[in-house]
Structures are given as structure tokens and as C-alpha cells.
mmCIF file of C-alpha atoms in Angstrom:
data_model
loop_
_atom_site.group_PDB
_atom_site.id
_atom_site.type_symbol
_atom_site.label_atom_id
_atom_site.label_comp_id
_atom_site.label_asym_id
_atom_site.label_seq_id
_atom_site.Cartn_x
_atom_site.Cartn_y
_atom_site.Cartn_z
ATOM 1 C CA MET Z 1 162.573 -9.964 48.057
ATOM 2 C CA VAL Z 2 162.897 -13.839 47.564
ATOM 3 C CA ALA Z 3 165.334 -14.953 50.237
ATOM 4 C CA TYR Z 4 167.505 -16.928 47.796
ATOM 5 C CA MET Z 5 167.998 -13.646 45.621
ATOM 6 C CA ASP Z 6 170.384 -12.676 48.625
ATOM 7 C CA HIS Z 7 172.672 -15.560 48.174
ATOM 8 C CA LYS Z 8 172.661 -15.643 44.274
ATOM 9 C CA ASP Z 9 173.405 -12.794 41.750
ATOM 10 C CA LEU Z 10 170.844 -13.612 39.177
ATOM 11 C CA ALA Z 11 172.274 -10.843 36.826
ATOM 12 C CA ASN Z 12 175.405 -12.715 36.739
ATOM 13 C CA GLU Z 13 176.510 -13.384 33.021
ATOM 14 C CA LEU Z 14 179.604 -15.569 33.482
ATOM 15 C CA ILE Z 15 179.576 -19.133 33.907
ATOM 16 C CA ALA Z 16 182.160 -22.013 33.629
ATOM 17 C CA GLU Z 17 182.553 -23.739 30.089
ATOM 18 C CA SER Z 18 181.804 -27.086 31.778
ATOM 19 C CA ARG Z 19 178.408 -25.357 33.149
ATOM 20 C CA ALA Z 20 177.464 -24.137 29.968
ATOM 21 C CA ARG Z 21 178.092 -27.591 28.197
ATOM 22 C CA GLU Z 22 176.288 -29.357 31.006
ATOM 23 C CA ILE Z 23 173.169 -27.087 30.154
ATOM 24 C CA ALA Z 24 173.633 -27.569 26.415
ATOM 25 C CA ASP Z 25 173.536 -31.323 26.838
ATOM 26 C CA GLY Z 26 170.322 -30.880 28.831
ATOM 27 C CA VAL Z 27 168.775 -28.950 26.049
ATOM 28 C CA HIS Z 28 169.519 -31.300 23.447
ATOM 29 C CA ARG Z 29 168.030 -34.129 25.601
ATOM 30 C CA VAL Z 30 164.932 -32.367 26.102
ATOM 31 C CA LEU Z 31 164.481 -31.351 22.231
ATOM 32 C CA ASP Z 32 165.264 -34.906 21.356
ATOM 33 C CA GLY Z 33 162.630 -36.196 23.961
ATOM 34 C CA ILE Z 34 160.071 -33.624 22.443
ATOM 35 C CA SER Z 35 160.737 -34.887 18.870
ATOM 36 C CA ALA Z 36 160.263 -38.576 19.988
ATOM 37 C CA ALA Z 37 157.165 -37.835 21.852
ATOM 38 C CA GLU Z 38 155.789 -35.845 18.885
ATOM 39 C CA GLN Z 39 156.529 -38.876 16.565
ATOM 40 C CA ALA Z 40 155.112 -41.181 18.938
ATOM 41 C CA ALA Z 41 151.853 -39.345 19.215
ATOM 42 C CA GLY Z 42 151.667 -38.867 15.508
ATOM 43 C CA ARG Z 43 152.072 -35.171 15.570
ATOM 44 C CA ALA Z 44 154.097 -32.977 13.034
ATOM 45 C CA ALA Z 45 157.685 -32.288 13.942
ATOM 46 C CA GLY Z 46 158.028 -28.707 15.442
ATOM 47 C CA GLU Z 47 154.288 -28.748 16.884
ATOM 48 C CA VAL Z 48 155.486 -28.683 20.407
ATOM 49 C CA ARG Z 49 157.571 -25.842 21.632
ATOM 50 C CA LEU Z 50 160.004 -25.919 24.578
ATOM 51 C CA LEU Z 51 159.872 -23.125 27.289
ATOM 52 C CA ALA Z 52 162.770 -23.235 29.498
ATOM 53 C CA ALA Z 53 161.767 -22.605 33.068
ATOM 54 C CA THR Z 54 164.473 -20.555 34.509
ATOM 55 C CA LYS Z 55 163.654 -19.962 38.230
ATOM 56 C CA THR Z 56 166.829 -19.324 40.313
ATOM 57 C CA ARG Z 57 168.887 -19.603 36.864
ATOM 58 C CA ASP Z 58 171.128 -16.566 36.275
ATOM 59 C CA VAL Z 59 171.598 -14.670 33.107
ATOM 60 C CA GLY Z 60 174.657 -16.770 32.146
ATOM 61 C CA GLU Z 61 172.811 -19.995 32.766
ATOM 62 C CA ILE Z 62 169.977 -18.875 30.608
ATOM 63 C CA MET Z 63 172.015 -17.567 27.604
ATOM 64 C CA ALA Z 64 173.895 -21.178 27.550
ATOM 65 C CA ALA Z 65 170.200 -22.662 26.954
ATOM 66 C CA ILE Z 66 169.497 -19.962 24.392
ATOM 67 C CA GLY Z 67 173.058 -20.761 22.731
ATOM 68 C CA ALA Z 68 171.942 -24.475 22.684
ATOM 69 C CA GLY Z 69 168.423 -23.910 20.791
ATOM 70 C CA VAL Z 70 165.844 -22.510 23.652
ATOM 71 C CA ARG Z 71 163.699 -19.948 21.977
ATOM 72 C CA MET Z 72 161.255 -19.430 24.940
ATOM 73 C CA ILE Z 73 161.845 -18.796 28.606
ATOM 74 C CA GLY Z 74 159.548 -18.454 31.516
ATOM 75 C CA GLU Z 75 159.962 -16.967 34.914
ATOM 76 C CA ASN Z 76 158.052 -17.752 38.076
ATOM 77 C CA ARG Z 77 158.557 -14.645 40.012
ATOM 78 C CA PRO Z 78 158.319 -11.055 38.951
ATOM 79 C CA GLN Z 79 161.403 -10.228 41.056
ATOM 80 C CA GLU Z 80 163.504 -12.379 38.857
ATOM 81 C CA VAL Z 81 162.194 -10.979 35.892
ATOM 82 C CA GLU Z 82 163.425 -7.458 37.103
ATOM 83 C CA ALA Z 83 166.764 -8.700 38.164
ATOM 84 C CA LYS Z 84 167.457 -10.430 34.759
ATOM 85 C CA VAL Z 85 165.691 -8.665 31.940
ATOM 86 C CA GLU Z 86 168.299 -6.139 31.250
ATOM 87 C CA GLY Z 87 171.181 -8.504 30.881
ATOM 88 C CA LEU Z 88 169.002 -11.055 28.873
ATOM 89 C CA ARG Z 89 168.027 -8.178 26.439
ATOM 90 C CA ALA Z 90 171.601 -7.111 26.040
ATOM 91 C CA ARG Z 91 172.950 -10.664 25.652
ATOM 92 C CA CYS Z 92 170.244 -11.533 23.269
ATOM 93 C CA ALA Z 93 170.841 -8.305 21.102
ATOM 94 C CA GLU Z 94 174.483 -9.382 20.716
ATOM 95 C CA ARG Z 95 173.229 -12.664 19.194
ATOM 96 C CA GLY Z 96 170.977 -10.949 16.921
ATOM 97 C CA LEU Z 97 167.892 -11.883 18.833
ATOM 98 C CA THR Z 98 165.138 -9.555 20.221
ATOM 99 C CA LEU Z 99 163.889 -10.791 23.645
ATOM 100 C CA GLY Z 100 160.298 -10.666 23.366
ATOM 101 C CA ARG Z 101 160.124 -11.094 19.661
ATOM 102 C CA ASP Z 102 162.430 -13.697 18.665
ATOM 103 C CA LEU Z 103 162.554 -15.022 22.206
ATOM 104 C CA PRO Z 104 159.100 -14.971 23.933
ATOM 105 C CA PHE Z 105 159.376 -14.236 27.641
ATOM 106 C CA HIS Z 106 156.570 -15.658 29.788
ATOM 107 C CA LEU Z 107 155.543 -15.395 33.400
ATOM 108 C CA ILE Z 108 154.756 -18.884 34.481
ATOM 109 C CA GLY Z 109 154.316 -18.345 38.102
ATOM 110 C CA GLN Z 110 151.626 -16.661 40.265
ATOM 111 C CA LEU Z 111 151.179 -12.967 39.853
ATOM 112 C CA GLN Z 112 150.012 -10.735 42.674
ATOM 113 C CA SER Z 113 148.234 -7.495 41.409
ATOM 114 C CA ASN Z 114 150.770 -5.288 43.154
ATOM 115 C CA LYS Z 115 153.530 -7.108 41.172
ATOM 116 C CA ILE Z 116 151.904 -6.258 37.632
ATOM 117 C CA ASN Z 117 154.409 -3.396 37.061
ATOM 118 C CA LYS Z 118 157.223 -5.484 37.646
ATOM 119 C CA VAL Z 119 156.669 -7.781 34.622
ATOM 120 C CA LEU Z 120 155.085 -5.115 32.273
ATOM 121 C CA PRO Z 121 156.216 -4.364 29.588
ATOM 122 C CA SER Z 122 159.162 -7.174 29.893
ATOM 123 C CA VAL Z 123 157.068 -10.424 29.373
ATOM 124 C CA THR Z 124 154.991 -11.128 26.274
ATOM 125 C CA THR Z 125 152.846 -13.692 27.948
ATOM 126 C CA ILE Z 126 151.458 -14.120 31.278
ATOM 127 C CA GLU Z 127 150.376 -17.942 31.678
ATOM 128 C CA SER Z 128 149.204 -17.752 35.222
ATOM 129 C CA VAL Z 129 145.831 -15.645 34.981
ATOM 130 C CA ASP Z 130 143.211 -17.513 37.003
ATOM 131 C CA SER Z 131 140.543 -15.050 37.476
ATOM 132 C CA LEU Z 132 138.886 -12.347 36.030
ATOM 133 C CA ALA Z 133 139.712 -9.748 38.518
ATOM 134 C CA LEU Z 134 143.284 -10.541 37.963
ATOM 135 C CA ALA Z 135 142.665 -10.246 34.100
ATOM 136 C CA GLN Z 136 141.030 -6.816 34.414
ATOM 137 C CA LYS Z 137 143.726 -5.486 36.477
ATOM 138 C CA ILE Z 138 146.570 -6.710 33.971
ATOM 139 C CA ALA Z 139 144.315 -5.350 31.054
ATOM 140 C CA ARG Z 140 144.052 -1.819 32.642
ATOM 141 C CA ARG Z 141 147.932 -1.770 33.114
ATOM 142 C CA ALA Z 142 148.425 -3.061 29.631
ATOM 143 C CA ALA Z 143 146.086 -0.375 28.128
ATOM 144 C CA ALA Z 144 147.575 2.334 29.856
ATOM 145 C CA ARG Z 145 150.738 1.515 28.366
ATOM 146 C CA SER Z 146 149.229 1.176 24.866
ATOM 147 C CA MET Z 147 150.324 -2.358 24.726
ATOM 148 C CA THR Z 148 148.860 -5.748 24.424
ATOM 149 C CA VAL Z 149 149.970 -8.753 26.472
ATOM 150 C CA GLY Z 150 149.128 -12.348 25.698
ATOM 151 C CA VAL Z 151 147.596 -14.558 28.635
ATOM 152 C CA LEU Z 152 146.912 -17.952 29.108
ATOM 153 C CA LEU Z 153 144.018 -18.947 31.385
ATOM 154 C CA GLU Z 154 145.379 -21.388 34.254
ATOM 155 C CA VAL Z 155 142.997 -24.034 34.949
ATOM 156 C CA ASN Z 156 143.361 -26.331 38.151
ATOM 157 C CA GLU Z 157 142.586 -29.580 36.334
ATOM 158 C CA SER Z 158 143.978 -31.910 38.900
ATOM 159 C CA GLY Z 159 141.811 -30.225 41.604
ATOM 160 C CA GLU Z 160 144.582 -30.126 44.168
ATOM 161 C CA GLU Z 161 144.164 -27.430 46.872
ATOM 162 C CA SER Z 162 147.974 -26.667 46.578
ATOM 163 C CA LYS Z 163 147.713 -25.688 42.974
ATOM 164 C CA SER Z 164 146.241 -22.448 41.660
ATOM 165 C CA GLY Z 165 144.145 -22.054 38.738
ATOM 166 C CA CYS Z 166 140.491 -21.594 38.042
ATOM 167 C CA ASP Z 167 137.910 -24.427 38.525
ATOM 168 C CA PRO Z 168 137.752 -26.453 35.318
ATOM 169 C CA ALA Z 169 133.965 -25.997 35.175
ATOM 170 C CA ALA Z 170 134.292 -22.084 34.890
ATOM 171 C CA ALA Z 171 137.176 -22.254 32.530
ATOM 172 C CA GLN Z 172 135.167 -21.572 29.417
ATOM 173 C CA ASP Z 173 132.983 -18.682 30.486
ATOM 174 C CA LEU Z 174 136.056 -17.211 31.909
ATOM 175 C CA ALA Z 175 137.776 -17.490 28.824
ATOM 176 C CA PHE Z 176 134.967 -15.928 26.864
ATOM 177 C CA ALA Z 177 135.105 -12.878 29.509
ATOM 178 C CA ILE Z 178 138.956 -12.476 29.393
ATOM 179 C CA ALA Z 179 139.172 -12.505 25.497
ATOM 180 C CA GLN Z 180 136.965 -9.552 25.438
ATOM 181 C CA LEU Z 181 139.451 -7.308 27.598
ATOM 182 C CA GLU Z 182 141.177 -4.408 25.678
ATOM 183 C CA GLY Z 183 145.042 -4.877 26.323
ATOM 184 C CA LEU Z 184 144.893 -8.744 26.509
ATOM 185 C CA GLU Z 185 145.164 -11.431 23.822
ATOM 186 C CA LEU Z 186 143.758 -14.620 24.947
ATOM 187 C CA GLN Z 187 146.399 -17.077 23.573
ATOM 188 C CA GLY Z 188 145.120 -20.384 25.146
ATOM 189 C CA PHE Z 189 145.198 -22.279 28.534
ATOM 190 C CA MET Z 190 147.803 -23.553 31.083
ATOM 191 C CA THR Z 191 147.799 -26.411 33.565
ATOM 192 C CA ILE Z 192 149.906 -28.194 35.917
ATOM 193 C CA GLY Z 193 149.625 -32.016 35.689
ATOM 194 C CA ALA Z 194 148.273 -33.968 38.682
ATOM 195 C CA HIS Z 195 151.179 -34.928 41.155
ATOM 196 C CA VAL Z 196 150.425 -38.622 41.205
ATOM 197 C CA ASP Z 197 151.710 -41.851 39.724
ATOM 198 C CA ASP Z 198 148.708 -42.739 37.750
ATOM 199 C CA GLU Z 199 149.202 -41.846 34.311
ATOM 200 C CA ASP Z 200 145.331 -42.212 33.431
ATOM 201 C CA VAL Z 201 144.795 -39.498 35.984
ATOM 202 C CA ILE Z 202 147.315 -37.201 34.551
ATOM 203 C CA ARG Z 203 146.061 -37.699 31.096
ATOM 204 C CA ARG Z 204 142.358 -36.951 31.987
ATOM 205 C CA GLY Z 205 143.485 -33.624 33.194
ATOM 206 C CA PHE Z 206 145.278 -32.803 30.083
ATOM 207 C CA ALA Z 207 142.751 -34.269 27.818
ATOM 208 C CA HIS Z 208 139.993 -32.136 29.631
ATOM 209 C CA LEU Z 209 141.929 -28.881 29.219
ATOM 210 C CA ARG Z 210 142.420 -29.638 25.181
ATOM 211 C CA ALA Z 211 138.535 -30.422 24.912
ATOM 212 C CA THR Z 212 138.023 -26.790 26.885
ATOM 213 C CA ARG Z 213 140.469 -25.258 24.358
ATOM 214 C CA ASP Z 214 138.717 -26.783 21.441
ATOM 215 C CA ALA Z 215 135.469 -25.742 22.598
ATOM 216 C CA VAL Z 216 136.715 -22.256 23.158
ATOM 217 C CA LEU Z 217 138.385 -22.043 19.641
ATOM 218 C CA SER Z 218 135.248 -23.574 17.792
ATOM 219 C CA SER Z 219 132.817 -21.073 19.751
ATOM 220 C CA GLY Z 220 133.195 -18.022 17.397
ATOM 221 C CA GLU Z 221 133.067 -15.736 20.551
ATOM 222 C CA PRO Z 222 134.989 -12.453 20.204
ATOM 223 C CA GLY Z 223 138.593 -12.653 20.818
ATOM 224 C CA THR Z 224 138.965 -16.438 20.936
ATOM 225 C CA ALA Z 225 140.129 -17.135 17.363
ATOM 226 C CA ASP Z 226 143.969 -17.160 18.524
ATOM 227 C CA ALA Z 227 143.540 -19.114 21.798
ATOM 228 C CA ARG Z 228 145.354 -22.306 20.385
ATOM 229 C CA GLU Z 229 148.119 -22.821 23.085
ATOM 230 C CA LEU Z 230 148.200 -25.468 25.583
ATOM 231 C CA SER Z 231 150.839 -25.152 27.890
ATOM 232 C CA MET Z 232 150.916 -28.262 29.966
ATOM 233 C CA GLY Z 233 153.648 -30.849 30.663
ATOM 234 C CA MET Z 234 156.766 -30.432 32.609
ATOM 235 C CA THR Z 235 160.107 -32.503 33.168
ATOM 236 C CA ASN Z 236 158.220 -35.566 34.416
ATOM 237 C CA ASP Z 237 154.911 -35.510 32.639
ATOM 238 C CA MET Z 238 156.082 -33.969 29.227
ATOM 239 C CA ALA Z 239 155.520 -36.882 27.115
ATOM 240 C CA LEU Z 240 152.129 -37.693 28.429
ATOM 241 C CA ALA Z 241 151.329 -33.851 27.674
ATOM 242 C CA ILE Z 242 152.352 -33.914 24.206
ATOM 243 C CA ASP Z 243 150.370 -37.190 23.384
ATOM 244 C CA GLU Z 244 147.464 -35.289 24.951
ATOM 245 C CA GLY Z 245 147.841 -32.163 22.496
ATOM 246 C CA SER Z 246 150.316 -29.788 24.338
ATOM 247 C CA THR Z 247 151.742 -27.022 22.409
ATOM 248 C CA ILE Z 248 154.140 -25.770 25.056
ATOM 249 C CA VAL Z 249 156.106 -27.748 27.476
ATOM 250 C CA ARG Z 250 157.785 -25.961 30.512
ATOM 251 C CA VAL Z 251 161.065 -27.701 31.325
ATOM 252 C CA GLY Z 252 163.528 -26.525 34.010
ATOM 253 C CA THR Z 253 165.161 -29.520 36.025
ATOM 254 C CA ALA Z 254 165.949 -31.502 32.860
ATOM 255 C CA ILE Z 255 167.786 -28.554 31.134
ATOM 256 C CA PHE Z 256 169.519 -26.936 34.294
ATOM 257 C CA GLY Z 257 169.691 -29.846 36.723
ATOM 258 C CA PRO Z 258 168.272 -29.732 40.437
ATOM 259 C CA ARG Z 259 167.760 -26.318 41.913
ATOM 260 C CA ALA Z 260 170.040 -25.245 44.827
ATOM 261 C CA PHE Z 261 166.983 -23.061 45.891
ATOM 262 C CA ILE Z 262 163.313 -23.389 45.973
#
């Protein structure tokens, strides 16, 4: 169990009104930022979707974000999915929303094979698939449940050893292999931008992933027709990612503020 979960009740549903307003203000600022970036990039309004990254945030905080307009959430750790999913499902139902259908629920952090059953069938998409072996294990578990789970292929475009993801040179062939697995739907690609101050370097990674996505889409290979998503861009590089073609931006700090736990 992650240590901070011993110090914070992630299933908590009650937060102060002042905290809820703080979160709502954050959501509105981010949505405005996305709209401005779309316009600056010459893209249609609504092309880019906001995923609220909810690591270490409790059910009450997440519901405040949903109340302010968030319509996609993403967890980093399977343990957090388990801790929050029932409360989120119930509170969403009270608002006429079905978690997973009206409000996609993604896993955006690394997934060990022994944790797959912790996230299925709760999550709708796993963004952190970075190997055929992991994809095959998820596919077997999904098929055993007679379900299909969406996956994004995570690509390490920055080349940084601290980041997960497959080698960019292998991404296209790996995508073709994953797309053929029963129980999975290849929905696109994900990357984390380079942790540098040079905007050109960050842009090159995003642009390369877009080119990979486009090549896969145009290939005509079985199972690739719906691989349109580009999950790239976070709080600090969101505008750059949108300019380079992102369809999903993963934002946590700009919505919820700095984390008290890592």
C-alpha cells in the first residue's frame, strides 16, 4: 500500500465549500487555457479533452472537479482506483452520470501485471501500455471478463531513462501487434513531454508521436482504425502539446493545486 494512503482517506466525500470553489476555479482556468490554445493553433473548439489527473485526491475533491465541468479522470495507481471507484460511481450516479460511460476513467500511471485485476473492470482505458507482454496480459484478463478495454501505447519520446514507455522506433510495429489482441481496443498513443526548458525539444517529441499516430492510422492494419488519441501535455506544457496535435491533456496541479503527497 502506498504510504500516503495511510495518512489520507481517499474515499472521503466531504470537503469544505472553500476547497470546492478553489478546485472549480482551477478547472475553469484550465478549460479556458485549452480553448485559447485550440484557437491559437487553429484547431476547432472542443477538439482537445481535459483529463483531470487525480493522484492523491479524494472522492470529494474529484467530485468538485466533475461538478465544475471535468468529464474525464485519470488515476496513477491501481490502489487508488480501488479506494475511490465505489464512491465515485455512487456520487456520479446521483448527478445522472455513469462512471466509465459519461465520464471515462483512465489509468495513466504504470501498471504491474499483478495489479491488472485491481483496475479491471473499473477503468475504461489504460494509457500506460508500453510492451507487448503487458498488453497480452491485459488482453487475457479482459477477454476472460468478456470485456474490451481501451489502451494507449505509451512511447518514451524524450528518451529519458526515468520515464517509462517504449522506444519510439519500435512504436509502430508494437501498435500493430497490440491492435490485433482480443479484449483490447487500440485508441491511440501517450507520452510525457521532455523535462527541459527548450520548447523545441519538447515540441519535437510531441510532433514525432503525432507522426507515428498518423502513420498507424493510415496503414490500414487490422484494429488501427480508431487509434486517433494523442494523450500528451500536462500542466506546464499543455499549450505546446495542443499546438502539436494533442487530443487529451492530463492536468492535475493546475486544477487541484500542489500535492501534499508525492
